[in-house]
mmCIF file of C-alpha atoms and ligand atoms in Angstrom:
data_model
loop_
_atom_site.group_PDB
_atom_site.id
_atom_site.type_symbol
_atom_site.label_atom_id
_atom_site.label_comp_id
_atom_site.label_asym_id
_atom_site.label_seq_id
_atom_site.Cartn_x
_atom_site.Cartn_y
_atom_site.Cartn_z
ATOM 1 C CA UNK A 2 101.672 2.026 -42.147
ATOM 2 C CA UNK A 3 104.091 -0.370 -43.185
ATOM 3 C CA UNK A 4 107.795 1.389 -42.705
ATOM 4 C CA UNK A 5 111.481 0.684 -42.394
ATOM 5 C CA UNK A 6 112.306 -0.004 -38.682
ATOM 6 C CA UNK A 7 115.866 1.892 -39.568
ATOM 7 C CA UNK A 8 115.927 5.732 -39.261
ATOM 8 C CA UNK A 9 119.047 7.059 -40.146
ATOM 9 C CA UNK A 10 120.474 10.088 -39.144
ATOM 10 C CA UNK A 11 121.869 12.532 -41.063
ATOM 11 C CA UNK A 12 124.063 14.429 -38.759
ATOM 12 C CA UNK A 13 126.891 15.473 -41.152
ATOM 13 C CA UNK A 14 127.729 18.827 -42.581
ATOM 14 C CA UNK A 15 127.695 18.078 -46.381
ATOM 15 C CA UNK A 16 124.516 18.766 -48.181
ATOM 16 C CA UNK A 17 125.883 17.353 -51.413
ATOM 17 C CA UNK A 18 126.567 14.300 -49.824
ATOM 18 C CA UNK A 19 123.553 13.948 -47.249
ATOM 19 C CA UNK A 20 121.881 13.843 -50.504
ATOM 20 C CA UNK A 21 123.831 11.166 -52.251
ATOM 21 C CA UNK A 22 123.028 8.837 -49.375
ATOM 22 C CA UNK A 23 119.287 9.483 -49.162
ATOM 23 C CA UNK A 24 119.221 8.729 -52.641
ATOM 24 C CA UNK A 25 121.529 5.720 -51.979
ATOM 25 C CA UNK A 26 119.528 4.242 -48.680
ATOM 26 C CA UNK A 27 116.008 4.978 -50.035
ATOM 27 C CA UNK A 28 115.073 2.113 -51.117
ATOM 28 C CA UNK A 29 115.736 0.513 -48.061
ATOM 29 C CA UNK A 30 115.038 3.593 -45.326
ATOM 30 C CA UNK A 31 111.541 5.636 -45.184
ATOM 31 C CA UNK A 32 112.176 8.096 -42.292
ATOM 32 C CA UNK A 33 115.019 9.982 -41.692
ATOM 33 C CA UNK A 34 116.401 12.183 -38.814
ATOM 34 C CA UNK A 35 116.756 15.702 -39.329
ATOM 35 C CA UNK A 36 119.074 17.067 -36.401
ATOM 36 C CA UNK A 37 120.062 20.524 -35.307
ATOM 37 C CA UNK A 38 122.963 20.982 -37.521
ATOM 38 C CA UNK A 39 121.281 20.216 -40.801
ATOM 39 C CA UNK A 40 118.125 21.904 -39.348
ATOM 40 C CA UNK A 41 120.276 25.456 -38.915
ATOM 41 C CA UNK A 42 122.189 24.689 -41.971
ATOM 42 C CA UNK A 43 120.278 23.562 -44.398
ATOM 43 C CA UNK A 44 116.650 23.879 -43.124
ATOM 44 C CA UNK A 45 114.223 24.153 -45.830
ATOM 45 C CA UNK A 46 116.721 22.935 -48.796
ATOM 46 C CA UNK A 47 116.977 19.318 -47.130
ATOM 47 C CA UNK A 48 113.122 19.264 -45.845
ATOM 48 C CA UNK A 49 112.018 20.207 -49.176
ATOM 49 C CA UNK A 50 114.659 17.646 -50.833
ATOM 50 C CA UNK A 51 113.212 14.722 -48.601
ATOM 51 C CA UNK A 52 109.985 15.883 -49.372
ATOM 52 C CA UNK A 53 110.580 15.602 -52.991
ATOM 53 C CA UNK A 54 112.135 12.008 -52.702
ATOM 54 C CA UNK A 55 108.936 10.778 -50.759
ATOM 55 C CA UNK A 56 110.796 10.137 -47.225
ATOM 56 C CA UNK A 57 109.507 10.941 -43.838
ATOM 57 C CA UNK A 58 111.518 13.146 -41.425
ATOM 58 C CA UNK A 59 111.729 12.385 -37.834
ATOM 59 C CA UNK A 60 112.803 16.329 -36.775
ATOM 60 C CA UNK A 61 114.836 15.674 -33.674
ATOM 61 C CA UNK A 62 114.932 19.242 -32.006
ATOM 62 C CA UNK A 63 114.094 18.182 -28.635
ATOM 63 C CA UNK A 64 111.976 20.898 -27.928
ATOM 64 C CA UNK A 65 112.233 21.928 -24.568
ATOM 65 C CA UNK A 66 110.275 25.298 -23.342
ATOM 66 C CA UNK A 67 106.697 27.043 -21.853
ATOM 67 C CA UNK A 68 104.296 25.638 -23.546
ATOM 68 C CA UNK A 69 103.218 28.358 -25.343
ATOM 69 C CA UNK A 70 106.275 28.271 -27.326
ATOM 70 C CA UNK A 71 106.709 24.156 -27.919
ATOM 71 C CA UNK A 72 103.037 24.774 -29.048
ATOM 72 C CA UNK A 73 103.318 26.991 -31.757
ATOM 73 C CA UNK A 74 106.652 25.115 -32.798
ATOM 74 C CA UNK A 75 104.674 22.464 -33.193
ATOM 75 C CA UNK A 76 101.855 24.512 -35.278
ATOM 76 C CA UNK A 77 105.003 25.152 -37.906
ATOM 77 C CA UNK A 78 106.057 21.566 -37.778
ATOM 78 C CA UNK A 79 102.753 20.745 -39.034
ATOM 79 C CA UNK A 80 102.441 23.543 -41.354
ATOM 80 C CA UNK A 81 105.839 21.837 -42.826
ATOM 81 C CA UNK A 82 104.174 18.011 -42.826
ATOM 82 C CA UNK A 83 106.771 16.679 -40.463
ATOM 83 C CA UNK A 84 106.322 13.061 -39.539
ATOM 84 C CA UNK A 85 107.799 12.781 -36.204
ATOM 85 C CA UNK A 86 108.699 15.749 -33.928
ATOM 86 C CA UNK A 87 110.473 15.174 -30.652
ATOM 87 C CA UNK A 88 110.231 17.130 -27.218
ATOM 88 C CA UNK A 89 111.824 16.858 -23.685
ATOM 89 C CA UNK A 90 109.775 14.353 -21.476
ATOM 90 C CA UNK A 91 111.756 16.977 -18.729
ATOM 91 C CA UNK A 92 109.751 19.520 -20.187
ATOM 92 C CA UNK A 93 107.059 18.389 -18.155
ATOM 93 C CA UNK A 94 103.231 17.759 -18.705
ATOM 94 C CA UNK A 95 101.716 20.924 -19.181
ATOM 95 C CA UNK A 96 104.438 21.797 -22.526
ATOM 96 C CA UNK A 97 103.410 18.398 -23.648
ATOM 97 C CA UNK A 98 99.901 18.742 -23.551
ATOM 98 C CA UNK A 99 99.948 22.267 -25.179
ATOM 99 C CA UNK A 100 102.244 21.030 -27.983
ATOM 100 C CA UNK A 101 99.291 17.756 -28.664
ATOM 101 C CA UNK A 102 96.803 20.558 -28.694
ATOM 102 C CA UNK A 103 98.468 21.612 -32.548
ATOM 103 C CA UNK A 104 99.528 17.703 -33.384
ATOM 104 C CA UNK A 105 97.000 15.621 -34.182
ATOM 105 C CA UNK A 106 98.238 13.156 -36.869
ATOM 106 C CA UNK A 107 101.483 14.755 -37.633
ATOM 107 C CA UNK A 108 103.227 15.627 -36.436
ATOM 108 C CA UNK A 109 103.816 12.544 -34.056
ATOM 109 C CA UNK A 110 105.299 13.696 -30.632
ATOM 110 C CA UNK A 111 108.063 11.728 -29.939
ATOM 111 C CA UNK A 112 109.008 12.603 -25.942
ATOM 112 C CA UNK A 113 113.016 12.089 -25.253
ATOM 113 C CA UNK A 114 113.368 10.214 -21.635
ATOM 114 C CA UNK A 115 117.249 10.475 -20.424
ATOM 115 C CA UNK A 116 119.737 11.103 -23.506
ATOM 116 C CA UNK A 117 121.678 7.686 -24.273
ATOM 117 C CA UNK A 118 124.867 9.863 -23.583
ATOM 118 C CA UNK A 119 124.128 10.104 -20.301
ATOM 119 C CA UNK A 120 125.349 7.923 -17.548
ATOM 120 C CA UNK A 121 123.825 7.805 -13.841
ATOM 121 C CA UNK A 122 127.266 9.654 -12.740
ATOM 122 C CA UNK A 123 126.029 12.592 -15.155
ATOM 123 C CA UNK A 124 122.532 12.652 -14.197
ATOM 124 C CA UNK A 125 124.112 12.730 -10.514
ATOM 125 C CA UNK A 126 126.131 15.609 -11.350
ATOM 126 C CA UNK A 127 123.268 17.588 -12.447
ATOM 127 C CA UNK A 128 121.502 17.057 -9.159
ATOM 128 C CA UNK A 129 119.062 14.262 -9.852
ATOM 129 C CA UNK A 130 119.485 11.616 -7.356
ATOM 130 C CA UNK A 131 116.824 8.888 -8.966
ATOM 131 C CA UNK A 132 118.328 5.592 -10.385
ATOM 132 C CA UNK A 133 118.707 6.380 -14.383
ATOM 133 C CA UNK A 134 115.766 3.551 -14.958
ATOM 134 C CA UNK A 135 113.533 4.473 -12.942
ATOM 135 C CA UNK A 136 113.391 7.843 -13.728
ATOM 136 C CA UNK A 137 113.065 7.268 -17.526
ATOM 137 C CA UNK A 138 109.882 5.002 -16.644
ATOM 138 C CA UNK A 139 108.701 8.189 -14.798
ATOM 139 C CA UNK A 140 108.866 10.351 -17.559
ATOM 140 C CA UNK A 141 107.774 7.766 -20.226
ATOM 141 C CA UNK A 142 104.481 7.439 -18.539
ATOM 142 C CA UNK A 143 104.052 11.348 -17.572
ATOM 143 C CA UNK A 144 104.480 11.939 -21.539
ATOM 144 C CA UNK A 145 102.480 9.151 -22.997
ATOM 145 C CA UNK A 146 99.411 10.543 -20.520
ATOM 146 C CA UNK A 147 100.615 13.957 -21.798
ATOM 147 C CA UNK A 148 99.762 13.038 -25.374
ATOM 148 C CA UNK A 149 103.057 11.869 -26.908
ATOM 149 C CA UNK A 150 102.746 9.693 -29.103
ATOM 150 C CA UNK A 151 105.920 7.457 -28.540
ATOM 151 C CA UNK A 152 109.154 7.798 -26.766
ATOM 152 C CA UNK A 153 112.982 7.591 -27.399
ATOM 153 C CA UNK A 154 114.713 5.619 -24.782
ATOM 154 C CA UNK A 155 118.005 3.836 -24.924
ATOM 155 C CA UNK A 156 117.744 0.135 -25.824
ATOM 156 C CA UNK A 157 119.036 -0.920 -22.416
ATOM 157 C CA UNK A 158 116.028 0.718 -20.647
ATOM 158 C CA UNK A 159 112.952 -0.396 -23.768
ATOM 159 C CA UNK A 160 112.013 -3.484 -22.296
ATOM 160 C CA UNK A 161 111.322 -1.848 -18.993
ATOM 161 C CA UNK A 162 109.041 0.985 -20.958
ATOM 162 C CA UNK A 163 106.984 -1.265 -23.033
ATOM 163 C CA UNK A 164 106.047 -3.121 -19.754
ATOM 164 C CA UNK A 165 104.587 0.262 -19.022
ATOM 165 C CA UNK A 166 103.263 1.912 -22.402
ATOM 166 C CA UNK A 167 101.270 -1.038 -23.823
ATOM 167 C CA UNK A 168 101.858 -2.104 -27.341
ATOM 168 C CA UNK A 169 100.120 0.672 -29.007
ATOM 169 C CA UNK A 170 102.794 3.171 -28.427
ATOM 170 C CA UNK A 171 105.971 3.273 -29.654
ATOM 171 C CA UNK A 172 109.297 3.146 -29.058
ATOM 172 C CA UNK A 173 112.319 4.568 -30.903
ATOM 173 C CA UNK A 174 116.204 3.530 -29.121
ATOM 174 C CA UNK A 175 119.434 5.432 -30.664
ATOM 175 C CA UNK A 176 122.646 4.154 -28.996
ATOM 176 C CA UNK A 177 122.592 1.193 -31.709
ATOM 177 C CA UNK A 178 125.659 -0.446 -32.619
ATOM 178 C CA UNK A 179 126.469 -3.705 -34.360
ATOM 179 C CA UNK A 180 130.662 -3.814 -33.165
ATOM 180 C CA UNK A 181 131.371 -0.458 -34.049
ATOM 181 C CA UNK A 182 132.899 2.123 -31.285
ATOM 182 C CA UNK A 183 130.517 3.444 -29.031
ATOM 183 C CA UNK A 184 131.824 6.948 -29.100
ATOM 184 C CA UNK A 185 129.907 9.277 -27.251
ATOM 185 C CA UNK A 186 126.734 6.552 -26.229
ATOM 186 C CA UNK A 187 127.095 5.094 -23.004
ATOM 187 C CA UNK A 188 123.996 2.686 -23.221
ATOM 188 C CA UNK A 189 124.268 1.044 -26.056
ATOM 189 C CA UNK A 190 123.038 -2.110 -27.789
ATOM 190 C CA UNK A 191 122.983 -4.098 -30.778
ATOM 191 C CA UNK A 192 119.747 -4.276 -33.120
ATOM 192 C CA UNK A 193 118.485 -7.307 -32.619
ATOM 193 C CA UNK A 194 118.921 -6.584 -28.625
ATOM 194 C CA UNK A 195 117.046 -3.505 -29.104
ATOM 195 C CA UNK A 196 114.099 -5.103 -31.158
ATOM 196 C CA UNK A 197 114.370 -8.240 -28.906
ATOM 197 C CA UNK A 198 113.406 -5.332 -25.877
ATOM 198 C CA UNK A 199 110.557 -3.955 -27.411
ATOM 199 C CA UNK A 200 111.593 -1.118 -29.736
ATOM 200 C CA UNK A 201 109.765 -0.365 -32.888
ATOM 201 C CA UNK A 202 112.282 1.851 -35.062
ATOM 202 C CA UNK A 203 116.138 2.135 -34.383
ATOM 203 C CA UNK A 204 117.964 5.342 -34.992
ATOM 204 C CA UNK A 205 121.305 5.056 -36.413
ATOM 205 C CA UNK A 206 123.907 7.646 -37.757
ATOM 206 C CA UNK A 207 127.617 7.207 -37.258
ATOM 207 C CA UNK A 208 127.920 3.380 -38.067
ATOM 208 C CA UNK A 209 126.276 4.295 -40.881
ATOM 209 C CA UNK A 210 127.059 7.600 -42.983
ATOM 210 C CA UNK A 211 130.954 7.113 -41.315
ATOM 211 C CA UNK A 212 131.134 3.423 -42.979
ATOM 212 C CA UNK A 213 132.950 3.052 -46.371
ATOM 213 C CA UNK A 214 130.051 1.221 -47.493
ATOM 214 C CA UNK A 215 126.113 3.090 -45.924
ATOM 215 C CA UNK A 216 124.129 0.450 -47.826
ATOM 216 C CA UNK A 217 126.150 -2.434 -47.210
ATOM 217 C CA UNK A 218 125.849 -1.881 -43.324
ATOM 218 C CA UNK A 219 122.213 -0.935 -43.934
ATOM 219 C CA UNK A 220 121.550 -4.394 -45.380
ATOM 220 C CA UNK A 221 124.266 -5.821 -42.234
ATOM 221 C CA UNK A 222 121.657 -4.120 -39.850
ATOM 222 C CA UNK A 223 118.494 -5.079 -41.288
ATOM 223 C CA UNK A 224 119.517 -8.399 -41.487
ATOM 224 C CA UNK A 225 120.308 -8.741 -38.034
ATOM 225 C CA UNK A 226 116.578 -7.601 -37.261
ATOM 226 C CA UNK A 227 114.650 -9.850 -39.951
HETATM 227 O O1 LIG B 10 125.564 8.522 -34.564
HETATM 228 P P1 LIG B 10 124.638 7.844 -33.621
HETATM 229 O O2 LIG B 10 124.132 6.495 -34.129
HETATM 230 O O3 LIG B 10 125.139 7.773 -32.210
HETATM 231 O O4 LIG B 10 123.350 8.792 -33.628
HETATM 232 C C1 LIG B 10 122.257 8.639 -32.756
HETATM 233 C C2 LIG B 10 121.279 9.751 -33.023
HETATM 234 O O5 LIG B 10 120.191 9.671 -32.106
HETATM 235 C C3 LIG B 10 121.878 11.145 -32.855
HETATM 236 O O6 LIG B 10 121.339 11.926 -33.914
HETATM 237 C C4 LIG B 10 121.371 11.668 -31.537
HETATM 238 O O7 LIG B 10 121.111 13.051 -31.566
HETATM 239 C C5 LIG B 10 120.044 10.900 -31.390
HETATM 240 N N1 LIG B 10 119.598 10.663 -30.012
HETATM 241 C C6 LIG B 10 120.377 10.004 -29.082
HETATM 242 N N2 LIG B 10 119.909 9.811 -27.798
HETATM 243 C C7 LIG B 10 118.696 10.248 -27.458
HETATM 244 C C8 LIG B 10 117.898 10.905 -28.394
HETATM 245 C C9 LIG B 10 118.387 11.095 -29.679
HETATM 246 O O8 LIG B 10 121.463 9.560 -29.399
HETATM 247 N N3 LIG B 10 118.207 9.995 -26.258
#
């Protein structure tokens, strides 16, 4: 399967315009992220519509619950043809291996490590006392046994992960920036920095769909990964 290494997420409330850009970025961009807000918005409408133009959604909901529940999540995820599904490494091994029991090829579980807007202060805060790394590697492992088929990590902590999944699994990293602001991400790299550590797609949103010109830093950030 020969795709884009950019997913681009569409976390915007416009449907006219999330549109407009999909139709703008496909020729460069197979696989974009579906998020919450256009899940609960626009659901069906914008699966369909992505559908219909050929492109491959990466549905980012996180899933996080008993396993009997991720499971049959997972059972309509299929039902709907969704290319990559994510779930909450922190949701432990037994949801993860119920939810592989519905996913065989698709949809692809993607388990989420640590969120990239987390810092070790936050993780303190919330009681966990294990070094932000470490901990990450922990659940990357736990998940890929589980059955997941890949992980997001941040690109700071990829390099780290691939040492431990092998090369046949892969690796997604949000928290991408070229210059741009950081704004909520608080381990963040650049593209090449992320490919350079072992990641296999990139997930970008803001610098994108919040530039005055999407393709134009599309083309910026694929060049800087060629
Ligand atoms: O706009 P920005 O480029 O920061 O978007 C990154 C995307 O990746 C967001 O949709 C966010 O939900 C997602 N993501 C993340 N960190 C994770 C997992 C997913 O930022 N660990």
């Amino acid at each position: 399967m020969n795709l884009s290494p950019l997913i681009v997420a569409l976390d915007f409330d416009n449907r006219q315009k999330i549109k407009n850009l999909v139709e703008d970025l496909s020729k460069y961009v197979d696989i974009f992220k579906v998020g919450h807000l256009l899940y609960l918005k626009y659901g069906t409408e914008i699966l369909d519509f992505l559908k219909e133009k050929r492109k491959k959604v990466f549905l980012d909901l996180k899933l996080h619950d008993i396993p009997n529940t991720v499971r049959l999540a997972v059972k309509a995820a299929k039902e709907r043809e969704i290319f990559m599904l994510t779930l909450h490494a922190l949701g432990g091994s037994e949801m993860i291996k119920e939810a592989k029991k519905e996913a065989d090829d698709l949809p692809k579980l993607i388990a989420v490590t640590i969120l990239t807007s987390l810092s070790e202060r936050d993780i303190k805060s919330v009681g966990i006392k294990e070094k932000i790394e470490d901990l990450v590697k922990k659940l990357a492992k736990m998940a890929i046994n589980s059955g997941a088929y890949g992980v997001v990590c941040s690109p700071q902590e990829a390099k780290a992960i691939r040492d431990i999944l092998g090369s046949d699994k892969i690796i997604i990293t949000p928290g991408v920036r070229l210059d741009e602001n950081a704004q909520d991400q608080k381990r963040v790299a650049t593209p090449k920095q992320a490919f350079e550590s072992g990641a296999d797609f990139i997930v970008v949103g803001r610098p994108i769909y919040q530039a005055p010109d999407p393709v134009g830093k599309v083309l910026q950030i694929l060049k800087c990964i060629e």
